[in-house]
Structures are given as C-alpha cells and as structure tokens.
PDB file of C-alpha atoms in Angstrom:
ATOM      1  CA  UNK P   1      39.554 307.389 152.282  1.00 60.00           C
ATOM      2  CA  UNK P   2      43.013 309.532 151.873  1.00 78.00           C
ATOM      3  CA  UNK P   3      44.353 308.111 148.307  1.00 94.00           C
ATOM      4  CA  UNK P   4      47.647 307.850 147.661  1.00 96.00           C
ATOM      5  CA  UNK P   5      50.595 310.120 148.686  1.00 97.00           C
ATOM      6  CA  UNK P   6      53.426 310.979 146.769  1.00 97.00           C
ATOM      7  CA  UNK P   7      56.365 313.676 147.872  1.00 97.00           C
ATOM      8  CA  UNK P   8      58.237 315.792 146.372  1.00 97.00           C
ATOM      9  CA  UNK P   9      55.555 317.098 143.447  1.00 96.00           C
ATOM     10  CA  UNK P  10      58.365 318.439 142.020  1.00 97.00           C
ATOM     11  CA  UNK P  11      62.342 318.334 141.472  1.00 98.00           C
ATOM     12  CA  UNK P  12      64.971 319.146 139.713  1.00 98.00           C
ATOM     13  CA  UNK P  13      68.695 318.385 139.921  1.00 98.00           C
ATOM     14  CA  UNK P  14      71.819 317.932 137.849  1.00 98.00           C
ATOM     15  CA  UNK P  15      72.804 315.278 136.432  1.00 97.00           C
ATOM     16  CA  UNK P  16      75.276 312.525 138.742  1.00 97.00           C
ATOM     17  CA  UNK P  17      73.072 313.796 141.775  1.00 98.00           C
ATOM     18  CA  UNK P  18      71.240 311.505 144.015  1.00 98.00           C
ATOM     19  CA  UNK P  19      67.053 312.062 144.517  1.00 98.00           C
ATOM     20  CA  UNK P  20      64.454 310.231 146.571  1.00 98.00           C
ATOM     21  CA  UNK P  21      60.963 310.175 145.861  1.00 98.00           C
ATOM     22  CA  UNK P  22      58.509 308.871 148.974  1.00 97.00           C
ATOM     23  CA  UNK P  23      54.889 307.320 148.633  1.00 97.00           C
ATOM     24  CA  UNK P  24      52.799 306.219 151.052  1.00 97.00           C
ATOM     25  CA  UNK P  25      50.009 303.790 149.300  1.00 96.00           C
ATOM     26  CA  UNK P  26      46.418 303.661 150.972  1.00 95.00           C
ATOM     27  CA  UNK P  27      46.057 301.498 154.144  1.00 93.00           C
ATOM     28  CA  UNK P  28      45.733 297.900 153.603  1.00 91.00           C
ATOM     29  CA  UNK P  29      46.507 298.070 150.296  1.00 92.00           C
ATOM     30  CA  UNK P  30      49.289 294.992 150.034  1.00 91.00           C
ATOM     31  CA  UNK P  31      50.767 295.851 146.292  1.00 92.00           C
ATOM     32  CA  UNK P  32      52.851 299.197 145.772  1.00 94.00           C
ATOM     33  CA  UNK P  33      53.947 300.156 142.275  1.00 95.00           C
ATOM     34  CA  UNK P  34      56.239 302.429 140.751  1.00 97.00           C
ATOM     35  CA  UNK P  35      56.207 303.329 137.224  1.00 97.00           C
ATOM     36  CA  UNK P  36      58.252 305.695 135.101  1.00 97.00           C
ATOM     37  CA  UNK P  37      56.511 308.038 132.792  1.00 97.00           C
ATOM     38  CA  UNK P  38      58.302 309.903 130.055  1.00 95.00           C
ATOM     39  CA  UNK P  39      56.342 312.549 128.477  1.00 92.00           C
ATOM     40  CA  UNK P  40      54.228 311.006 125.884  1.00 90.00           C
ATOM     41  CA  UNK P  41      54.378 307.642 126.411  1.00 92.00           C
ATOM     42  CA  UNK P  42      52.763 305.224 128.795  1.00 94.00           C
ATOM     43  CA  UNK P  43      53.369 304.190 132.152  1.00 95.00           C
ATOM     44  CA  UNK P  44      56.713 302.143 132.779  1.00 95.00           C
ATOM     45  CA  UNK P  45      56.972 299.816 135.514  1.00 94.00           C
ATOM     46  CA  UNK P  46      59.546 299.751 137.278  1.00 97.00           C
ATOM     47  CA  UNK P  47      59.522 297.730 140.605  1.00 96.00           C
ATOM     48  CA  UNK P  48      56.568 295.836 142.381  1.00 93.00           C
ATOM     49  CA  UNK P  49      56.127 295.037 145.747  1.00 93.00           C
ATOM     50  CA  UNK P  50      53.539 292.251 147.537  1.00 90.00           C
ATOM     51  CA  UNK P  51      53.854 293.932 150.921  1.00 88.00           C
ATOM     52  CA  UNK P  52      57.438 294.004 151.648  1.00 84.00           C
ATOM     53  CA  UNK P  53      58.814 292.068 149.335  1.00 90.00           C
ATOM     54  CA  UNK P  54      59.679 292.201 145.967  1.00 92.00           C
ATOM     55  CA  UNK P  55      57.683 290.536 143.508  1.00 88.00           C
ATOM     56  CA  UNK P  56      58.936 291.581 139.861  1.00 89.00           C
ATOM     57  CA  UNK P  57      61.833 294.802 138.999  1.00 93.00           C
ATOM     58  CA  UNK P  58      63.282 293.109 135.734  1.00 91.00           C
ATOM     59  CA  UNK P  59      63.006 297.013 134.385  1.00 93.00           C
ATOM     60  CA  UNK P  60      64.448 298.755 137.376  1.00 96.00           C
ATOM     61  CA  UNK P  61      67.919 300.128 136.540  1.00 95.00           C
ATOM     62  CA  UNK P  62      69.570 298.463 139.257  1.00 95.00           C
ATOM     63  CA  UNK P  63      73.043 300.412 138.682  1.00 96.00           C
ATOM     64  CA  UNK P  64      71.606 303.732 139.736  1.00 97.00           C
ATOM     65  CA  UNK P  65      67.872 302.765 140.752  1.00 98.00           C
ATOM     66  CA  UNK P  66      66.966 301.337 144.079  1.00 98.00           C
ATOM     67  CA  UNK P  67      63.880 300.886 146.089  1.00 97.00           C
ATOM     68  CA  UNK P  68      62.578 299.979 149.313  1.00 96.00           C
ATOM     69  CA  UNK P  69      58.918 299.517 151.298  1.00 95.00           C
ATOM     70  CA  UNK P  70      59.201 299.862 155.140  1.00 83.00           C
ATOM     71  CA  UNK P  71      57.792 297.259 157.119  1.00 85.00           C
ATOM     72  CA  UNK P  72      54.986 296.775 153.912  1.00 82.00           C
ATOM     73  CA  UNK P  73      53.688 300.062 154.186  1.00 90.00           C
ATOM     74  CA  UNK P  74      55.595 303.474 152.821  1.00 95.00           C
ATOM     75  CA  UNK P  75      57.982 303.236 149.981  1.00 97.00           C
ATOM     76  CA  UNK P  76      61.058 305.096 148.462  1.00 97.00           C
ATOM     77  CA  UNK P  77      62.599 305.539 145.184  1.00 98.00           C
ATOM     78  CA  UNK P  78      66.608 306.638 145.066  1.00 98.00           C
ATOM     79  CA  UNK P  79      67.962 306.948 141.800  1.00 98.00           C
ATOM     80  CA  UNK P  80      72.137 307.748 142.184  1.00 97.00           C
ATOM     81  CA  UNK P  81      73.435 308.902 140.264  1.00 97.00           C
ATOM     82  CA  UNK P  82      70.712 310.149 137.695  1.00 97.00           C
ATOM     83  CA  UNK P  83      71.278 310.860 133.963  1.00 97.00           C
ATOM     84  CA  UNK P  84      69.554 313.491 131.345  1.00 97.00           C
ATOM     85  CA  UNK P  85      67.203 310.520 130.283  1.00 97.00           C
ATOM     86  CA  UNK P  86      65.811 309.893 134.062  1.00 98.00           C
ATOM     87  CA  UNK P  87      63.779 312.592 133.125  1.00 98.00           C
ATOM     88  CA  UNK P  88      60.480 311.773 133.571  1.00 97.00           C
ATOM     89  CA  UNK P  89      56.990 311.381 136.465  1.00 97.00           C
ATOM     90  CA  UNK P  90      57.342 308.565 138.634  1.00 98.00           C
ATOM     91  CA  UNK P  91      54.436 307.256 139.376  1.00 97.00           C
ATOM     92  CA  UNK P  92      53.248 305.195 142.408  1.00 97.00           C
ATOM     93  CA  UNK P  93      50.313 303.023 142.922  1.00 96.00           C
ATOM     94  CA  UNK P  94      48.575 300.643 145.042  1.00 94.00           C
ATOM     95  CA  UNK P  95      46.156 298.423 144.939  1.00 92.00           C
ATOM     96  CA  UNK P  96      44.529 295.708 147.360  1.00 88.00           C
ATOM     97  CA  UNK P  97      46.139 292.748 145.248  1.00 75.00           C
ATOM     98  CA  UNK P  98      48.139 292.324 142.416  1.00 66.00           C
ATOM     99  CA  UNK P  99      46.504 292.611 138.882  1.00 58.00           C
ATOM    100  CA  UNK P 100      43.099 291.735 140.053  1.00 64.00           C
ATOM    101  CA  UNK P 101      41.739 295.051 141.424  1.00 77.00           C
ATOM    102  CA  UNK P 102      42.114 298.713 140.275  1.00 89.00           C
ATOM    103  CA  UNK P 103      45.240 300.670 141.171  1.00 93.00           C
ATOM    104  CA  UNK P 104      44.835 303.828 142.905  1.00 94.00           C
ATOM    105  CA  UNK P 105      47.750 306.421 141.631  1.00 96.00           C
ATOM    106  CA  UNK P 106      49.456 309.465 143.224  1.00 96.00           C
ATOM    107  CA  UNK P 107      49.711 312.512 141.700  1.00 95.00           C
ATOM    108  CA  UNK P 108      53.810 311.446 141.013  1.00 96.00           C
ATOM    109  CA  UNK P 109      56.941 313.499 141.063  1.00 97.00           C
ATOM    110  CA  UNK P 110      58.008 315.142 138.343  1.00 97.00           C
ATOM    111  CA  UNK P 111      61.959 314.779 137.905  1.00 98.00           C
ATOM    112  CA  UNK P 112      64.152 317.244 135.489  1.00 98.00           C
ATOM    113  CA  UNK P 113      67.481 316.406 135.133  1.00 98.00           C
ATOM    114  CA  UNK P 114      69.909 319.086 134.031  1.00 98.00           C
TER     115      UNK P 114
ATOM    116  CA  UNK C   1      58.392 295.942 127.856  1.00 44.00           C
ATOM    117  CA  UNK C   2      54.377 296.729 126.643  1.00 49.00           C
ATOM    118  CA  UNK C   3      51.949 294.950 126.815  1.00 60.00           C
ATOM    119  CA  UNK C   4      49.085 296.305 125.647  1.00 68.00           C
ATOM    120  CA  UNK C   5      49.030 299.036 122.602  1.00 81.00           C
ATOM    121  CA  UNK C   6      46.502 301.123 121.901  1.00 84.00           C
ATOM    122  CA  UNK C   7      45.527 302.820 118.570  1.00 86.00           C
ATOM    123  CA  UNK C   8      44.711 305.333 117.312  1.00 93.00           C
ATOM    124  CA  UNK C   9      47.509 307.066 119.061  1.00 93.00           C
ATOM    125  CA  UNK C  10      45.667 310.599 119.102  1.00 95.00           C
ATOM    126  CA  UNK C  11      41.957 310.931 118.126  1.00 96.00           C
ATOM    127  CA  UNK C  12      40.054 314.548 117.664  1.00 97.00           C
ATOM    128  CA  UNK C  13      36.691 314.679 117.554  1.00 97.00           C
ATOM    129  CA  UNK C  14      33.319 317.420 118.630  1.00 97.00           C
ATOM    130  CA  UNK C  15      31.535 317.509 121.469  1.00 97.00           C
ATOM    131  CA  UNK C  16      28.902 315.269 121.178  1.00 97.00           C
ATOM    132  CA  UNK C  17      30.474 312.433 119.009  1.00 98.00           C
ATOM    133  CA  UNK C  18      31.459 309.256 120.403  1.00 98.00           C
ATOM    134  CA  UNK C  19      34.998 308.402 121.031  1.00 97.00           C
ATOM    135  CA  UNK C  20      36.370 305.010 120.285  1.00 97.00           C
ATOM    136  CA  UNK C  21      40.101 303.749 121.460  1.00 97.00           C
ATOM    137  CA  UNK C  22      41.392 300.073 121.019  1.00 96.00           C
ATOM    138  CA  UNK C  23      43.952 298.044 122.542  1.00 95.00           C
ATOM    139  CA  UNK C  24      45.550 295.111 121.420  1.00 94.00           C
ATOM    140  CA  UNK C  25      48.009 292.765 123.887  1.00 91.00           C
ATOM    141  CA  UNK C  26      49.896 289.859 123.476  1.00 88.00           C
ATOM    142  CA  UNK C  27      49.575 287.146 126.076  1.00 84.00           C
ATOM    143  CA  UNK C  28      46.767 285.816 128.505  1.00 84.00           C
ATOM    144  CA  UNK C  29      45.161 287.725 130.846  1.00 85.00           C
ATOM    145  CA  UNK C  30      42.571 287.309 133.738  1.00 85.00           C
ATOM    146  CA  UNK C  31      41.575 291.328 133.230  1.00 89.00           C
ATOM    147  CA  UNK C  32      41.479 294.458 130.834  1.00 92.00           C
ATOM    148  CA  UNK C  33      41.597 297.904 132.572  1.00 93.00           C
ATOM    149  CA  UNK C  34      41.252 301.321 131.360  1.00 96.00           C
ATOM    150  CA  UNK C  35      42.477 304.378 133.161  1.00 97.00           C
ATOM    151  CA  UNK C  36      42.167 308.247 132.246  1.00 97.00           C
ATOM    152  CA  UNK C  37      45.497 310.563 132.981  1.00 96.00           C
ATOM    153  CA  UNK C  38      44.721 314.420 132.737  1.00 94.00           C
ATOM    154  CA  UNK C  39      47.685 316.294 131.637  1.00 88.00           C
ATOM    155  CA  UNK C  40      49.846 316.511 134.839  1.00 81.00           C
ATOM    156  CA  UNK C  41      48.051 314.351 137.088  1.00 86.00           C
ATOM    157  CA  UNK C  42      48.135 310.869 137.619  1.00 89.00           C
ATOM    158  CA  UNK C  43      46.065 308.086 136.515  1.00 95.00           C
ATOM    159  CA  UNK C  44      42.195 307.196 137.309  1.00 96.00           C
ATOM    160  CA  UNK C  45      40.610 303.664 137.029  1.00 95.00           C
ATOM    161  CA  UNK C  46      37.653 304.042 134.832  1.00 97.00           C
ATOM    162  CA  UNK C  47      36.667 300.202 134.682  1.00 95.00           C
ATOM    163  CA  UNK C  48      37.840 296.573 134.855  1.00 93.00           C
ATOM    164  CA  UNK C  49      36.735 294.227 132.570  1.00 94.00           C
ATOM    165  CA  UNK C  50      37.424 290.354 133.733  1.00 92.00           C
ATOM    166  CA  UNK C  51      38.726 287.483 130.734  1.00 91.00           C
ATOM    167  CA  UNK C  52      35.392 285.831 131.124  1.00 93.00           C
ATOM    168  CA  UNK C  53      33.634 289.046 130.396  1.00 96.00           C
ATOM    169  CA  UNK C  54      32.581 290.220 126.738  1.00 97.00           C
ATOM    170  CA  UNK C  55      30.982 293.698 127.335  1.00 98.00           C
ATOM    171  CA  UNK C  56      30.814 296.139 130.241  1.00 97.00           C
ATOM    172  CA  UNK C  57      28.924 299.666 130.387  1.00 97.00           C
ATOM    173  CA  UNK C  58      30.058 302.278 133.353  1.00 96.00           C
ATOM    174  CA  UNK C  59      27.824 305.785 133.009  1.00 97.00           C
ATOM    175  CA  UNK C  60      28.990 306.726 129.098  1.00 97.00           C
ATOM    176  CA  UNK C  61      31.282 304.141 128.747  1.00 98.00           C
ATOM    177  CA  UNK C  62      31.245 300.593 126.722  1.00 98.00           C
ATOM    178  CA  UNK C  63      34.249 297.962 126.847  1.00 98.00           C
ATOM    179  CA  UNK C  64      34.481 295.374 124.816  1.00 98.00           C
ATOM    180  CA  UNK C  65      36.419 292.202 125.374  1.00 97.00           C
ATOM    181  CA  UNK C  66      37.349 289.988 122.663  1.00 96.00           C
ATOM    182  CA  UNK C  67      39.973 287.619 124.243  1.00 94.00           C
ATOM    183  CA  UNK C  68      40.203 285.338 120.924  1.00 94.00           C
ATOM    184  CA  UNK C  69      42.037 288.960 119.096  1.00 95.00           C
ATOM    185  CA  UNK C  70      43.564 289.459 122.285  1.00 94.00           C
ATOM    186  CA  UNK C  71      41.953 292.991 122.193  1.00 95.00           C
ATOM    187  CA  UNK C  72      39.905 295.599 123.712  1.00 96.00           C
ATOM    188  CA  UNK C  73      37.708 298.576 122.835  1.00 97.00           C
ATOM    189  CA  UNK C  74      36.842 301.216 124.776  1.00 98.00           C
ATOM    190  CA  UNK C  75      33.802 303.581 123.374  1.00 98.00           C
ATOM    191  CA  UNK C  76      33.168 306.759 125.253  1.00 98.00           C
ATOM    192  CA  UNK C  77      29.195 308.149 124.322  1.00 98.00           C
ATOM    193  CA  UNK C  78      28.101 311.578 124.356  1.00 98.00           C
ATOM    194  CA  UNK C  79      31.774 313.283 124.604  1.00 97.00           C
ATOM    195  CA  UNK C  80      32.374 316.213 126.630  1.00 97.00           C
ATOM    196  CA  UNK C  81      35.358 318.566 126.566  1.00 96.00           C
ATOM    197  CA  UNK C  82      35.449 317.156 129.883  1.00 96.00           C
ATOM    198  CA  UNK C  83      36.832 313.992 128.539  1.00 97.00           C
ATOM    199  CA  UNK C  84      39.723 315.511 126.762  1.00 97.00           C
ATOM    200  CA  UNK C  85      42.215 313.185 128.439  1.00 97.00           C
ATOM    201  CA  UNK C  86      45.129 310.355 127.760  1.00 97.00           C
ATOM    202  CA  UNK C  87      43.605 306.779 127.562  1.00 97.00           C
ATOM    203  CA  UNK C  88      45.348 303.730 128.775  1.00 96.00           C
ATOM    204  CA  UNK C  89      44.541 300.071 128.839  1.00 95.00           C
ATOM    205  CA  UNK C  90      46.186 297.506 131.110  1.00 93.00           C
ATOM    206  CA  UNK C  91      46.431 294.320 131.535  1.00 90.00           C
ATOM    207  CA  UNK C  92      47.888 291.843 134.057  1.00 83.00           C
ATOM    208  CA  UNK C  93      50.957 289.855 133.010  1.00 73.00           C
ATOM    209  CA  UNK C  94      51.046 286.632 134.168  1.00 66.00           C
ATOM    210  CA  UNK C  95      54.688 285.357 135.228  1.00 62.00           C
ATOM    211  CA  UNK C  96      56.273 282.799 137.567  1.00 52.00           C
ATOM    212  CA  UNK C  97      55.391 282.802 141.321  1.00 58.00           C
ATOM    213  CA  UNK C  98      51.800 283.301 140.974  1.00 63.00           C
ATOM    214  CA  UNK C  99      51.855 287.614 140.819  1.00 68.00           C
ATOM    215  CA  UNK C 100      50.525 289.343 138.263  1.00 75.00           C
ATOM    216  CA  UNK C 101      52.229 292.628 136.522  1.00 81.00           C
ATOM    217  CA  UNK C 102      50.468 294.979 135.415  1.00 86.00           C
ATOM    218  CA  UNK C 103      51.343 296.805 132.263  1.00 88.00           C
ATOM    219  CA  UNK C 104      49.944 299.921 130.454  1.00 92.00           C
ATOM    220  CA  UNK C 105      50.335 300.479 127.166  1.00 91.00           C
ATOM    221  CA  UNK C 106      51.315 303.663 125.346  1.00 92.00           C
ATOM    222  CA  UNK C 107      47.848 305.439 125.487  1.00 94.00           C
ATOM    223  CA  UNK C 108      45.670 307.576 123.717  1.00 96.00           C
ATOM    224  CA  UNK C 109      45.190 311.416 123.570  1.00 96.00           C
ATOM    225  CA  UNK C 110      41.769 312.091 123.007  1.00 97.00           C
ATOM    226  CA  UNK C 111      41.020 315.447 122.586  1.00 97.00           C
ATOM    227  CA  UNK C 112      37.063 316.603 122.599  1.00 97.00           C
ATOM    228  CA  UNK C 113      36.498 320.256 120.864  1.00 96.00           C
ATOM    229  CA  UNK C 114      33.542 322.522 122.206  1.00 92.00           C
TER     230      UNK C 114
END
C-alpha cells in the first residue's frame, strides 16, 4: 500500500514569496490533514478536509494561507505571501475517517523562509 | 489550540529501563492516540486506545486510559536506542457538525542511551 506523498521535501524562499506544497493521501482515505510543525513543538493543524470539503480551518491563516483538495483526492497548500515565522514542516495526513482511525503521515516539506 | 499535553517534556534514560510519558487533555474524547516522529521524518501511529478502554498492550508498549483525569500514559518496556524518538498523544476534538479534530499535543523527546 503506497503511504502518503508529499512534494517538495524541501524549500526555501524569501520572505513575501508565494510556495505550494502538494500531497496526495492514500486511496480511499476520505480525511486529508495538514498540520504545521515548528521545530520543537507539536503538530499544528491547520485545515481539514472530509473528502472535498472543508470540515474545520479555524487555525489556517486565511490572509496568506489557502488550501484546496481536487475532486476529494490530492491536495495543495499555497501560502502568499510567507513571513520569517512560516518557517516550519508541513505536515499532511490521511486517514479513512475523521478522529476514529489512525492517520497515516508524509514525510512533509520542510519550509525556510529567509 | 492543544489539546492534549504531555509531560515530562524530555526524558533520558539507559537502554534497558522503561520509559514512561503522560498526557493530559481537556475535553471529551471517543479515542487517545500515540504516534512516534524520528527527527526529520514524519509521524507513525503506534496505537489507539478507544474512551471505553482502560489499558492496551502493542509488542513493548502499555497505554493507560483514565478518562475520569482526562489523561493518558504511555509506558514503553525494555528500551532500545531504537526508541530514541519524539512522543505525541492525540486526541479527537469533538465540535459542531458531527467531525472530529484531531489534535497533538506538544510531545515528548525521549532519548534512550546505549
């Protein structure tokens, strides 16, 4: 079973640029996650989705943070523009439902902003 | 915002000695996880514990469940410098339209010395 795919593993831009991240969650799995992780503290989240819709981003920056999942299956993750403190590993996961099953992470993007 | 906290923050113990994290949350739940995160990767489910559960054993490790303290313990037997890792409980948030968050707390960086 092929887990969880996140892209880029890596990035780094200036500050006031634009960057996506992509995920694609494993097949069939109905809830996508993404989660900001600063360095030494726990997972964030960030937005939720039950298939396509959204179910909960009352932490999501919405000013510079936006996200979408296409037709219920692969996600993105814009931030525009970012700031010093975006700095951080988004995470995604999925999981078959929400809260009732494990979540099954990617290996995340790690973002430095300059 | 968090929901569950863990203590002790950072723990350091030998080889051989048993490991023991806690987590404490704040509202009702209908499961406890724990997940391991290896420095730079993402996260692993180690085991799900359900609210109508009181103990739950997985290989070398024991969760507790004590839904009265709203908290959780998770005891790892037998350490290995294998199991040097970050340790994070989550739980699922319960809130209006019938999906469940779910929310990590800040962790806990176990590290296991040869």
């Amino acid at each position: 079973e092929a887990g969880v795919a996140q892209s880029p593993r890596y990035k780094i831009i200036e500050k006031r640029q634009s960057v996506a991240f992509w995920c694609n969650p494993i097949s069939g799995h109905a809830t996508l996650y993404w989660y900001q992780q600063i360095l030494g503290q726990g997972p964030k989240l960030l937005i939720q989705f039950q298939n396509n819709g959204v179910v909960d981003d009352s932490q999501l920056p919405k000013d510079r943070f936006s996200a979408e999942r296409l037709k219920g299956v692969d996600s993105t993750l814009k931030i525009q523009p970012a700031k010093l403190e975006d700095s951080a590993v988004y995470l995604c996961a999925s999981s078959l439902d929400f809260g009732k099953t494990e979540a099954f992470f990617g290996q995340g993007t790690r973002l430095t902003v300059v | 915002s968090q929901q569950g906290e863990e203590d002790p923050q950072a723990l350091s113990i030998q080889e051989g000695e048993n490991a023991t994290m806690n987590c404490s949350y704040k509202t009702s739940i209908n499961n406890l996880q724990w997940y391991r995160q290896n420095s730079g990767r993402g996260l692993v489910h180690l085991i799900l514990i359900r609210s109508n559960e009181r103990e739950k054993h997985s290989g070398r490790l024991r969760v507790t469940l004590d839904t009265s303290k709203k908290s959780s313990s998770l005891l790892i037997t037998a350490s290995r410098a294998a199991d040097t890792a970050s340790y994070f409980c989550a739980t699922d948030d319960r809130f209006s339209g019938g999906y469940n968050k779910l929310i990590f707390g800040a962790g806990t960086r176990l590290a296991v010395h040869p």
